[in-house]
Amino acid sequence: MPEYMLLIYTPADNPLSPEEMAEMSPKWDEYTESLREAGVWVAGDALQSTELATTIRERDGQVQITDGPFAETKEVLGGYYLLNAPDLDTVIAHASRVPNLAHGSTEIRPILSMAARQSRPAEAQTSA
């Protein structure tokens, strides 16, 4: 069955207060439990603040390490869910119930399975 990533974003310039986050916590717990009960939940977690991020890139053969996020953005990635679902419509139905939709957004991305790519015959990989 295909896997999909729900990437959960919040506005960078208007983050939730600690009180608002505490108020949302039971909603997130209920949402996560509903995904488990539906049999689509694989994994999911919130992410620490972007101030704690480390960005690594290579430029001109040199590895560069930067504290914090690389780009200034209007939204920040706040967490994710990995779902195993039969189709995109099923994932959209679940994503439409993400608790922060009124405040942020959720991006749905299909997972490109590396295991599936590696198990294909070599001639199929070279023609892809």
mmCIF file of N, CA and C in Angstrom:
data_model
loop_
_atom_site.group_PDB
_atom_site.id
_atom_site.type_symbol
_atom_site.label_atom_id
_atom_site.label_comp_id
_atom_site.label_asym_id
_atom_site.label_seq_id
_atom_site.Cartn_x
_atom_site.Cartn_y
_atom_site.Cartn_z
ATOM 1 N N MET A 1 0.846 -1.167 0.000
ATOM 2 C CA MET A 1 0.000 0.000 0.000
ATOM 3 C C MET A 1 0.900 1.240 0.000
ATOM 4 N N PRO A 2 0.521 2.282 -0.731
ATOM 5 C CA PRO A 2 1.353 3.487 -0.796
ATOM 6 C C PRO A 2 1.450 4.199 0.557
ATOM 7 N N GLU A 3 2.566 4.895 0.739
ATOM 8 C CA GLU A 3 2.739 5.709 1.929
ATOM 9 C C GLU A 3 2.740 7.181 1.536
ATOM 10 N N TYR A 4 2.210 7.996 2.431
ATOM 11 C CA TYR A 4 2.110 9.435 2.214
ATOM 12 C C TYR A 4 2.600 10.157 3.456
ATOM 13 N N MET A 5 3.260 11.283 3.236
ATOM 14 C CA MET A 5 3.721 12.121 4.332
ATOM 15 C C MET A 5 2.813 13.334 4.409
ATOM 16 N N LEU A 6 2.303 13.593 5.615
ATOM 17 C CA LEU A 6 1.596 14.838 5.878
ATOM 18 C C LEU A 6 2.606 15.769 6.538
ATOM 19 N N LEU A 7 2.921 16.873 5.877
ATOM 20 C CA LEU A 7 3.860 17.860 6.402
ATOM 21 C C LEU A 7 3.032 19.008 6.959
ATOM 22 N N ILE A 8 3.127 19.232 8.245
ATOM 23 C CA ILE A 8 2.244 20.157 8.944
ATOM 24 C C ILE A 8 2.993 21.463 9.201
ATOM 25 N N TYR A 9 2.471 22.538 8.634
ATOM 26 C CA TYR A 9 3.111 23.846 8.709
ATOM 27 C C TYR A 9 2.322 24.808 9.592
ATOM 28 N N THR A 10 3.057 25.703 10.233
ATOM 29 C CA THR A 10 2.449 26.773 11.011
ATOM 30 C C THR A 10 3.063 28.094 10.541
ATOM 31 N N PRO A 11 2.332 29.190 10.691
ATOM 32 C CA PRO A 11 2.873 30.491 10.260
ATOM 33 C C PRO A 11 4.126 30.859 11.054
ATOM 34 N N ALA A 12 5.153 31.300 10.358
ATOM 35 C CA ALA A 12 6.405 31.681 11.017
ATOM 36 C C ALA A 12 6.236 32.953 11.832
ATOM 37 N N ASP A 13 5.387 33.857 11.368
ATOM 38 C CA ASP A 13 5.255 35.149 12.031
ATOM 39 C C ASP A 13 4.149 35.194 13.084
ATOM 40 N N ASN A 14 3.445 34.074 13.273
ATOM 41 C CA ASN A 14 2.343 34.061 14.234
ATOM 42 C C ASN A 14 2.246 32.680 14.896
ATOM 43 N N PRO A 15 3.293 32.266 15.609
ATOM 44 C CA PRO A 15 3.245 30.937 16.229
ATOM 45 C C PRO A 15 2.235 30.908 17.373
ATOM 46 N N LEU A 16 1.789 29.723 17.706
ATOM 47 C CA LEU A 16 0.877 29.564 18.829
ATOM 48 C C LEU A 16 1.606 29.838 20.139
ATOM 49 N N SER A 17 0.898 30.423 21.077
ATOM 50 C CA SER A 17 1.458 30.655 22.407
ATOM 51 C C SER A 17 1.521 29.309 23.139
ATOM 52 N N PRO A 18 2.294 29.234 24.216
ATOM 53 C CA PRO A 18 2.313 27.994 25.009
ATOM 54 C C PRO A 18 0.916 27.600 25.492
ATOM 55 N N GLU A 19 0.098 28.580 25.839
ATOM 56 C CA GLU A 19 -1.269 28.286 26.287
ATOM 57 C C GLU A 19 -2.107 27.705 25.151
ATOM 58 N N GLU A 20 -1.968 28.282 23.961
ATOM 59 C CA GLU A 20 -2.707 27.770 22.803
ATOM 60 C C GLU A 20 -2.232 26.360 22.449
ATOM 61 N N MET A 21 -0.933 26.130 22.558
ATOM 62 C CA MET A 21 -0.400 24.799 22.274
ATOM 63 C C MET A 21 -0.946 23.781 23.274
ATOM 64 N N ALA A 22 -1.015 24.164 24.543
ATOM 65 C CA ALA A 22 -1.563 23.264 25.562
ATOM 66 C C ALA A 22 -3.034 22.976 25.294
ATOM 67 N N GLU A 23 -3.748 23.966 24.819
ATOM 68 C CA GLU A 23 -5.169 23.793 24.483
ATOM 69 C C GLU A 23 -5.346 22.855 23.284
ATOM 70 N N MET A 24 -4.400 22.891 22.350
ATOM 71 C CA MET A 24 -4.479 22.052 21.148
ATOM 72 C C MET A 24 -4.050 20.607 21.412
ATOM 73 N N SER A 25 -3.265 20.377 22.437
ATOM 74 C CA SER A 25 -2.692 19.065 22.697
ATOM 75 C C SER A 25 -3.722 17.925 22.696
ATOM 76 N N PRO A 26 -4.852 18.042 23.391
ATOM 77 C CA PRO A 26 -5.829 16.948 23.358
ATOM 78 C C PRO A 26 -6.395 16.704 21.950
ATOM 79 N N LYS A 27 -6.500 17.770 21.165
ATOM 80 C CA LYS A 27 -7.001 17.617 19.784
ATOM 81 C C LYS A 27 -6.015 16.797 18.950
ATOM 82 N N TRP A 28 -4.723 17.070 19.141
ATOM 83 C CA TRP A 28 -3.697 16.299 18.434
ATOM 84 C C TRP A 28 -3.714 14.836 18.885
ATOM 85 N N ASP A 29 -3.873 14.613 20.180
ATOM 86 C CA ASP A 29 -3.941 13.239 20.694
ATOM 87 C C ASP A 29 -5.126 12.491 20.084
ATOM 88 N N GLU A 30 -6.281 13.147 20.035
ATOM 89 C CA GLU A 30 -7.480 12.534 19.440
ATOM 90 C C GLU A 30 -7.269 12.249 17.956
ATOM 91 N N TYR A 31 -6.668 13.212 17.253
ATOM 92 C CA TYR A 31 -6.416 13.029 15.823
ATOM 93 C C TYR A 31 -5.479 11.847 15.587
ATOM 94 N N THR A 32 -4.388 11.783 16.347
ATOM 95 C CA THR A 32 -3.432 10.685 16.206
ATOM 96 C C THR A 32 -4.108 9.347 16.491
ATOM 97 N N GLU A 33 -4.912 9.298 17.526
ATOM 98 C CA GLU A 33 -5.620 8.057 17.853
ATOM 99 C C GLU A 33 -6.584 7.666 16.736
ATOM 100 N N SER A 34 -7.228 8.635 16.106
ATOM 101 C CA SER A 34 -8.145 8.317 14.999
ATOM 102 C C SER A 34 -7.396 7.720 13.809
ATOM 103 N N LEU A 35 -6.171 8.188 13.571
ATOM 104 C CA LEU A 35 -5.352 7.610 12.491
ATOM 105 C C LEU A 35 -4.969 6.168 12.827
ATOM 106 N N ARG A 36 -4.632 5.929 14.085
ATOM 107 C CA ARG A 36 -4.290 4.560 14.512
ATOM 108 C C ARG A 36 -5.503 3.642 14.366
ATOM 109 N N GLU A 37 -6.657 4.117 14.826
ATOM 110 C CA GLU A 37 -7.876 3.307 14.736
ATOM 111 C C GLU A 37 -8.255 3.008 13.288
ATOM 112 N N ALA A 38 -7.970 3.939 12.384
ATOM 113 C CA ALA A 38 -8.266 3.737 10.965
ATOM 114 C C ALA A 38 -7.250 2.808 10.298
ATOM 115 N N GLY A 39 -6.154 2.508 10.999
ATOM 116 C CA GLY A 39 -5.140 1.601 10.459
ATOM 117 C C GLY A 39 -4.219 2.231 9.436
ATOM 118 N N VAL A 40 -4.144 3.577 9.400
ATOM 119 C CA VAL A 40 -3.283 4.239 8.415
ATOM 120 C C VAL A 40 -2.016 4.830 9.035
ATOM 121 N N TRP A 41 -1.966 4.959 10.365
ATOM 122 C CA TRP A 41 -0.841 5.595 11.034
ATOM 123 C C TRP A 41 0.394 4.711 10.962
ATOM 124 N N VAL A 42 1.513 5.292 10.534
ATOM 125 C CA VAL A 42 2.811 4.617 10.548
ATOM 126 C C VAL A 42 3.719 5.299 11.561
ATOM 127 N N ALA A 43 3.767 6.630 11.508
ATOM 128 C CA ALA A 43 4.616 7.402 12.414
ATOM 129 C C ALA A 43 4.145 8.845 12.419
ATOM 130 N N GLY A 44 4.624 9.593 13.382
ATOM 131 C CA GLY A 44 4.310 11.011 13.426
ATOM 132 C C GLY A 44 4.864 11.639 14.682
ATOM 133 N N ASP A 45 5.315 12.866 14.544
ATOM 134 C CA ASP A 45 5.852 13.610 15.680
ATOM 135 C C ASP A 45 5.841 15.095 15.368
ATOM 136 N N ALA A 46 5.885 15.880 16.424
ATOM 137 C CA ALA A 46 6.114 17.313 16.299
ATOM 138 C C ALA A 46 7.613 17.538 16.220
ATOM 139 N N LEU A 47 7.999 18.667 15.666
ATOM 140 C CA LEU A 47 9.410 19.014 15.560
ATOM 141 C C LEU A 47 9.733 20.153 16.525
ATOM 142 N N GLN A 48 10.962 20.178 16.994
ATOM 143 C CA GLN A 48 11.421 21.282 17.823
ATOM 144 C C GLN A 48 11.453 22.558 16.982
ATOM 145 N N SER A 49 11.610 23.677 17.630
ATOM 146 C CA SER A 49 11.636 24.989 16.986
ATOM 147 C C SER A 49 12.756 25.085 15.943
ATOM 148 N N THR A 50 12.549 25.928 14.935
ATOM 149 C CA THR A 50 13.572 26.121 13.901
ATOM 150 C C THR A 50 14.854 26.731 14.469
ATOM 151 N N GLU A 51 14.765 27.409 15.606
ATOM 152 C CA GLU A 51 15.981 27.949 16.226
ATOM 153 C C GLU A 51 16.939 26.836 16.627
ATOM 154 N N LEU A 52 16.431 25.627 16.805
ATOM 155 C CA LEU A 52 17.271 24.492 17.180
ATOM 156 C C LEU A 52 17.752 23.691 15.971
ATOM 157 N N ALA A 53 17.369 24.129 14.777
ATOM 158 C CA ALA A 53 17.745 23.413 13.550
ATOM 159 C C ALA A 53 19.217 23.633 13.225
ATOM 160 N N THR A 54 19.778 22.679 12.508
ATOM 161 C CA THR A 54 21.109 22.798 11.923
ATOM 162 C C THR A 54 20.961 22.446 10.452
ATOM 163 N N THR A 55 21.463 23.310 9.583
ATOM 164 C CA THR A 55 21.369 23.095 8.141
ATOM 165 C C THR A 55 22.751 22.758 7.610
ATOM 166 N N ILE A 56 22.826 21.695 6.812
ATOM 167 C CA ILE A 56 24.104 21.253 6.237
ATOM 168 C C ILE A 56 23.963 21.242 4.718
ATOM 169 N N ARG A 57 24.958 21.782 4.046
ATOM 170 C CA ARG A 57 24.967 21.781 2.582
ATOM 171 C C ARG A 57 26.414 21.712 2.105
ATOM 172 N N GLU A 58 26.585 21.359 0.864
ATOM 173 C CA GLU A 58 27.916 21.363 0.268
ATOM 174 C C GLU A 58 27.943 22.374 -0.859
ATOM 175 N N ARG A 59 28.929 23.259 -0.833
ATOM 176 C CA ARG A 59 29.122 24.253 -1.880
ATOM 177 C C ARG A 59 30.605 24.265 -2.247
ATOM 178 N N ASP A 60 30.876 24.159 -3.526
ATOM 179 C CA ASP A 60 32.257 24.181 -4.017
ATOM 180 C C ASP A 60 33.130 23.155 -3.311
ATOM 181 N N GLY A 61 32.571 21.975 -3.044
ATOM 182 C CA GLY A 61 33.314 20.890 -2.431
ATOM 183 C C GLY A 61 33.508 21.020 -0.926
ATOM 184 N N GLN A 62 32.957 22.056 -0.335
ATOM 185 C CA GLN A 62 33.114 22.281 1.104
ATOM 186 C C GLN A 62 31.758 22.097 1.799
ATOM 187 N N VAL A 63 31.763 21.349 2.889
ATOM 188 C CA VAL A 63 30.546 21.178 3.687
ATOM 189 C C VAL A 63 30.374 22.414 4.554
ATOM 190 N N GLN A 64 29.179 22.988 4.509
ATOM 191 C CA GLN A 64 28.859 24.164 5.308
ATOM 192 C C GLN A 64 27.790 23.791 6.325
ATOM 193 N N ILE A 65 27.992 24.203 7.553
ATOM 194 C CA ILE A 65 27.044 23.934 8.633
ATOM 195 C C ILE A 65 26.556 25.275 9.161
ATOM 196 N N THR A 66 25.224 25.432 9.195
ATOM 197 C CA THR A 66 24.609 26.680 9.661
ATOM 198 C C THR A 66 23.644 26.367 10.776
ATOM 199 N N ASP A 67 23.727 27.120 11.864
ATOM 200 C CA ASP A 67 22.740 26.988 12.926
ATOM 201 C C ASP A 67 21.453 27.649 12.465
ATOM 202 N N GLY A 68 20.340 26.989 12.743
ATOM 203 C CA GLY A 68 19.044 27.535 12.370
ATOM 204 C C GLY A 68 18.637 27.123 10.968
ATOM 205 N N PRO A 69 17.485 27.596 10.551
ATOM 206 C CA PRO A 69 16.982 27.234 9.225
ATOM 207 C C PRO A 69 17.773 27.956 8.132
ATOM 208 N N PHE A 70 17.761 27.416 6.932
ATOM 209 C CA PHE A 70 18.497 28.002 5.814
ATOM 210 C C PHE A 70 17.753 29.190 5.224
ATOM 211 N N ALA A 71 16.446 29.052 5.074
ATOM 212 C CA ALA A 71 15.680 30.061 4.357
ATOM 213 C C ALA A 71 14.676 30.751 5.273
ATOM 214 N N GLU A 72 14.439 32.012 4.995
ATOM 215 C CA GLU A 72 13.344 32.734 5.647
ATOM 216 C C GLU A 72 12.075 32.333 4.913
ATOM 217 N N THR A 73 11.094 31.854 5.647
ATOM 218 C CA THR A 73 9.856 31.408 5.017
ATOM 219 C C THR A 73 8.651 31.970 5.765
ATOM 220 N N LYS A 74 7.505 31.893 5.125
ATOM 221 C CA LYS A 74 6.264 32.355 5.751
ATOM 222 C C LYS A 74 5.679 31.294 6.671
ATOM 223 N N GLU A 75 6.049 30.048 6.434
ATOM 224 C CA GLU A 75 5.572 28.944 7.266
ATOM 225 C C GLU A 75 6.759 28.090 7.679
ATOM 226 N N VAL A 76 6.625 27.439 8.828
ATOM 227 C CA VAL A 76 7.669 26.528 9.291
ATOM 228 C C VAL A 76 7.076 25.139 9.464
ATOM 229 N N LEU A 77 7.883 24.145 9.196
ATOM 230 C CA LEU A 77 7.466 22.760 9.366
ATOM 231 C C LEU A 77 7.415 22.459 10.851
ATOM 232 N N GLY A 78 6.218 22.161 11.343
ATOM 233 C CA GLY A 78 6.038 21.931 12.763
ATOM 234 C C GLY A 78 5.955 20.473 13.150
ATOM 235 N N GLY A 79 5.681 19.597 12.170
ATOM 236 C CA GLY A 79 5.563 18.180 12.463
ATOM 237 C C GLY A 79 5.161 17.412 11.224
ATOM 238 N N TYR A 80 4.960 16.120 11.417
ATOM 239 C CA TYR A 80 4.631 15.261 10.293
ATOM 240 C C TYR A 80 3.843 14.047 10.770
ATOM 241 N N TYR A 81 3.164 13.448 9.831
ATOM 242 C CA TYR A 81 2.598 12.112 9.994
ATOM 243 C C TYR A 81 2.974 11.321 8.761
ATOM 244 N N LEU A 82 3.300 10.064 8.936
ATOM 245 C CA LEU A 82 3.514 9.137 7.838
ATOM 246 C C LEU A 82 2.327 8.186 7.846
ATOM 247 N N LEU A 83 1.588 8.154 6.731
ATOM 248 C CA LEU A 83 0.397 7.320 6.636
ATOM 249 C C LEU A 83 0.569 6.263 5.562
ATOM 250 N N ASN A 84 -0.023 5.122 5.788
ATOM 251 C CA ASN A 84 -0.070 4.025 4.829
ATOM 252 C C ASN A 84 -1.534 3.895 4.446
ATOM 253 N N ALA A 85 -1.869 4.310 3.231
ATOM 254 C CA ALA A 85 -3.273 4.367 2.821
ATOM 255 C C ALA A 85 -3.428 3.885 1.387
ATOM 256 N N PRO A 86 -4.621 3.413 1.029
ATOM 257 C CA PRO A 86 -4.808 2.853 -0.310
ATOM 258 C C PRO A 86 -4.717 3.877 -1.438
ATOM 259 N N ASP A 87 -5.045 5.165 -1.146
ATOM 260 C CA ASP A 87 -5.043 6.160 -2.219
ATOM 261 C C ASP A 87 -5.025 7.570 -1.647
ATOM 262 N N LEU A 88 -4.798 8.529 -2.537
ATOM 263 C CA LEU A 88 -4.718 9.926 -2.140
ATOM 264 C C LEU A 88 -6.031 10.426 -1.549
ATOM 265 N N ASP A 89 -7.167 9.989 -2.074
ATOM 266 C CA ASP A 89 -8.454 10.436 -1.536
ATOM 267 C C ASP A 89 -8.605 10.078 -0.064
ATOM 268 N N THR A 90 -8.151 8.901 0.322
ATOM 269 C CA THR A 90 -8.202 8.491 1.728
ATOM 270 C C THR A 90 -7.330 9.403 2.569
ATOM 271 N N VAL A 91 -6.144 9.729 2.064
ATOM 272 C CA VAL A 91 -5.218 10.596 2.799
ATOM 273 C C VAL A 91 -5.808 12.005 2.911
ATOM 274 N N ILE A 92 -6.407 12.505 1.847
ATOM 275 C CA ILE A 92 -7.026 13.831 1.889
ATOM 276 C C ILE A 92 -8.131 13.864 2.948
ATOM 277 N N ALA A 93 -8.908 12.812 3.041
ATOM 278 C CA ALA A 93 -9.972 12.754 4.046
ATOM 279 C C ALA A 93 -9.387 12.848 5.458
ATOM 280 N N HIS A 94 -8.279 12.159 5.698
ATOM 281 C CA HIS A 94 -7.636 12.231 7.014
ATOM 282 C C HIS A 94 -6.966 13.597 7.220
ATOM 283 N N ALA A 95 -6.293 14.107 6.197
ATOM 284 C CA ALA A 95 -5.588 15.393 6.311
ATOM 285 C C ALA A 95 -6.557 16.548 6.528
ATOM 286 N N SER A 96 -7.774 16.415 6.059
ATOM 287 C CA SER A 96 -8.751 17.498 6.223
ATOM 288 C C SER A 96 -9.181 17.661 7.675
ATOM 289 N N ARG A 97 -8.754 16.747 8.542
ATOM 290 C CA ARG A 97 -9.083 16.823 9.971
ATOM 291 C C ARG A 97 -7.886 17.207 10.837
ATOM 292 N N VAL A 98 -6.764 17.575 10.228
ATOM 293 C CA VAL A 98 -5.588 17.990 11.004
ATOM 294 C C VAL A 98 -5.995 19.184 11.874
ATOM 295 N N PRO A 99 -5.713 19.129 13.169
ATOM 296 C CA PRO A 99 -6.214 20.155 14.082
ATOM 297 C C PRO A 99 -5.801 21.592 13.812
ATOM 298 N N ASN A 100 -4.684 21.831 13.135
ATOM 299 C CA ASN A 100 -4.243 23.220 12.967
ATOM 300 C C ASN A 100 -4.607 23.824 11.612
ATOM 301 N N LEU A 101 -5.492 23.230 10.855
ATOM 302 C CA LEU A 101 -5.798 23.755 9.521
ATOM 303 C C LEU A 101 -6.310 25.194 9.552
ATOM 304 N N ALA A 102 -7.006 25.590 10.610
ATOM 305 C CA ALA A 102 -7.498 26.966 10.694
ATOM 306 C C ALA A 102 -6.352 27.942 10.939
ATOM 307 N N HIS A 103 -5.215 27.445 11.403
ATOM 308 C CA HIS A 103 -4.073 28.289 11.744
ATOM 309 C C HIS A 103 -2.904 28.099 10.773
ATOM 310 N N GLY A 104 -2.771 26.919 10.201
ATOM 311 C CA GLY A 104 -1.628 26.602 9.346
ATOM 312 C C GLY A 104 -2.064 25.880 8.089
ATOM 313 N N SER A 105 -1.234 24.979 7.612
ATOM 314 C CA SER A 105 -1.554 24.201 6.413
ATOM 315 C C SER A 105 -0.886 22.833 6.502
ATOM 316 N N THR A 106 -1.368 21.918 5.682
ATOM 317 C CA THR A 106 -0.784 20.581 5.612
ATOM 318 C C THR A 106 -0.525 20.227 4.155
ATOM 319 N N GLU A 107 0.689 19.830 3.877
ATOM 320 C CA GLU A 107 1.084 19.390 2.541
ATOM 321 C C GLU A 107 1.108 17.867 2.535
ATOM 322 N N ILE A 108 0.538 17.265 1.509
ATOM 323 C CA ILE A 108 0.540 15.807 1.358
ATOM 324 C C ILE A 108 1.540 15.458 0.270
ATOM 325 N N ARG A 109 2.479 14.562 0.588
ATOM 326 C CA ARG A 109 3.451 14.124 -0.399
ATOM 327 C C ARG A 109 3.520 12.613 -0.416
ATOM 328 N N PRO A 110 3.398 11.997 -1.603
ATOM 329 C CA PRO A 110 3.609 10.552 -1.678
ATOM 330 C C PRO A 110 5.083 10.238 -1.418
ATOM 331 N N ILE A 111 5.316 9.116 -0.771
ATOM 332 C CA ILE A 111 6.676 8.667 -0.488
ATOM 333 C C ILE A 111 7.216 7.946 -1.720
ATOM 334 N N LEU A 112 8.418 8.290 -2.108
ATOM 335 C CA LEU A 112 9.119 7.585 -3.175
ATOM 336 C C LEU A 112 9.891 6.462 -2.501
ATOM 337 N N SER A 113 9.376 5.269 -2.584
ATOM 338 C CA SER A 113 9.937 4.136 -1.864
ATOM 339 C C SER A 113 11.274 3.723 -2.457
ATOM 340 N N MET A 114 12.329 3.885 -1.664
ATOM 341 C CA MET A 114 13.649 3.465 -2.119
ATOM 342 C C MET A 114 13.735 1.944 -2.194
ATOM 343 N N ALA A 115 13.057 1.253 -1.307
ATOM 344 C CA ALA A 115 13.065 -0.209 -1.329
ATOM 345 C C ALA A 115 12.441 -0.717 -2.626
ATOM 346 N N ALA A 116 11.357 -0.094 -3.059
ATOM 347 C CA ALA A 116 10.717 -0.511 -4.307
ATOM 348 C C ALA A 116 11.621 -0.226 -5.498
ATOM 349 N N ARG A 117 12.309 0.904 -5.478
ATOM 350 C CA ARG A 117 13.223 1.245 -6.571
ATOM 351 C C ARG A 117 14.381 0.268 -6.630
ATOM 352 N N GLN A 118 14.908 -0.129 -5.465
ATOM 353 C CA GLN A 118 16.063 -1.021 -5.425
ATOM 354 C C GLN A 118 15.701 -2.435 -5.815
ATOM 355 N N SER A 119 14.423 -2.807 -5.685
ATOM 356 C CA SER A 119 14.025 -4.173 -6.007
ATOM 357 C C SER A 119 13.660 -4.338 -7.479
ATOM 358 N N ARG A 120 13.592 -3.224 -8.233
ATOM 359 C CA ARG A 120 13.283 -3.326 -9.655
ATOM 360 C C ARG A 120 14.485 -3.886 -10.409
ATOM 361 N N PRO A 121 14.240 -4.623 -11.486
ATOM 362 C CA PRO A 121 15.366 -5.112 -12.295
ATOM 363 C C PRO A 121 16.192 -3.937 -12.825
ATOM 364 N N ALA A 122 17.483 -4.167 -13.035
ATOM 365 C CA ALA A 122 18.404 -3.102 -13.473
ATOM 366 C C ALA A 122 17.954 -2.458 -14.777
ATOM 367 N N GLU A 123 17.427 -3.219 -15.729
ATOM 368 C CA GLU A 123 17.005 -2.630 -17.003
ATOM 369 C C GLU A 123 15.820 -1.683 -16.827
ATOM 370 N N ALA A 124 14.956 -1.942 -15.859
ATOM 371 C CA ALA A 124 13.824 -1.059 -15.597
ATOM 372 C C ALA A 124 14.310 0.230 -14.969
ATOM 373 N N GLN A 125 15.354 0.171 -14.139
ATOM 374 C CA GLN A 125 15.868 1.357 -13.491
ATOM 375 C C GLN A 125 16.552 2.287 -14.495
ATOM 376 N N THR A 126 17.253 1.736 -15.462
ATOM 377 C CA THR A 126 17.949 2.572 -16.416
ATOM 378 C C THR A 126 17.013 3.204 -17.418
ATOM 379 N N SER A 127 15.837 2.626 -17.637
ATOM 380 C CA SER A 127 14.882 3.215 -18.569
ATOM 381 C C SER A 127 13.959 4.219 -17.886
ATOM 382 N N ALA A 128 14.016 4.291 -16.555
ATOM 383 C CA ALA A 128 13.138 5.219 -15.815
ATOM 384 C C ALA A 128 13.641 6.634 -15.860
#
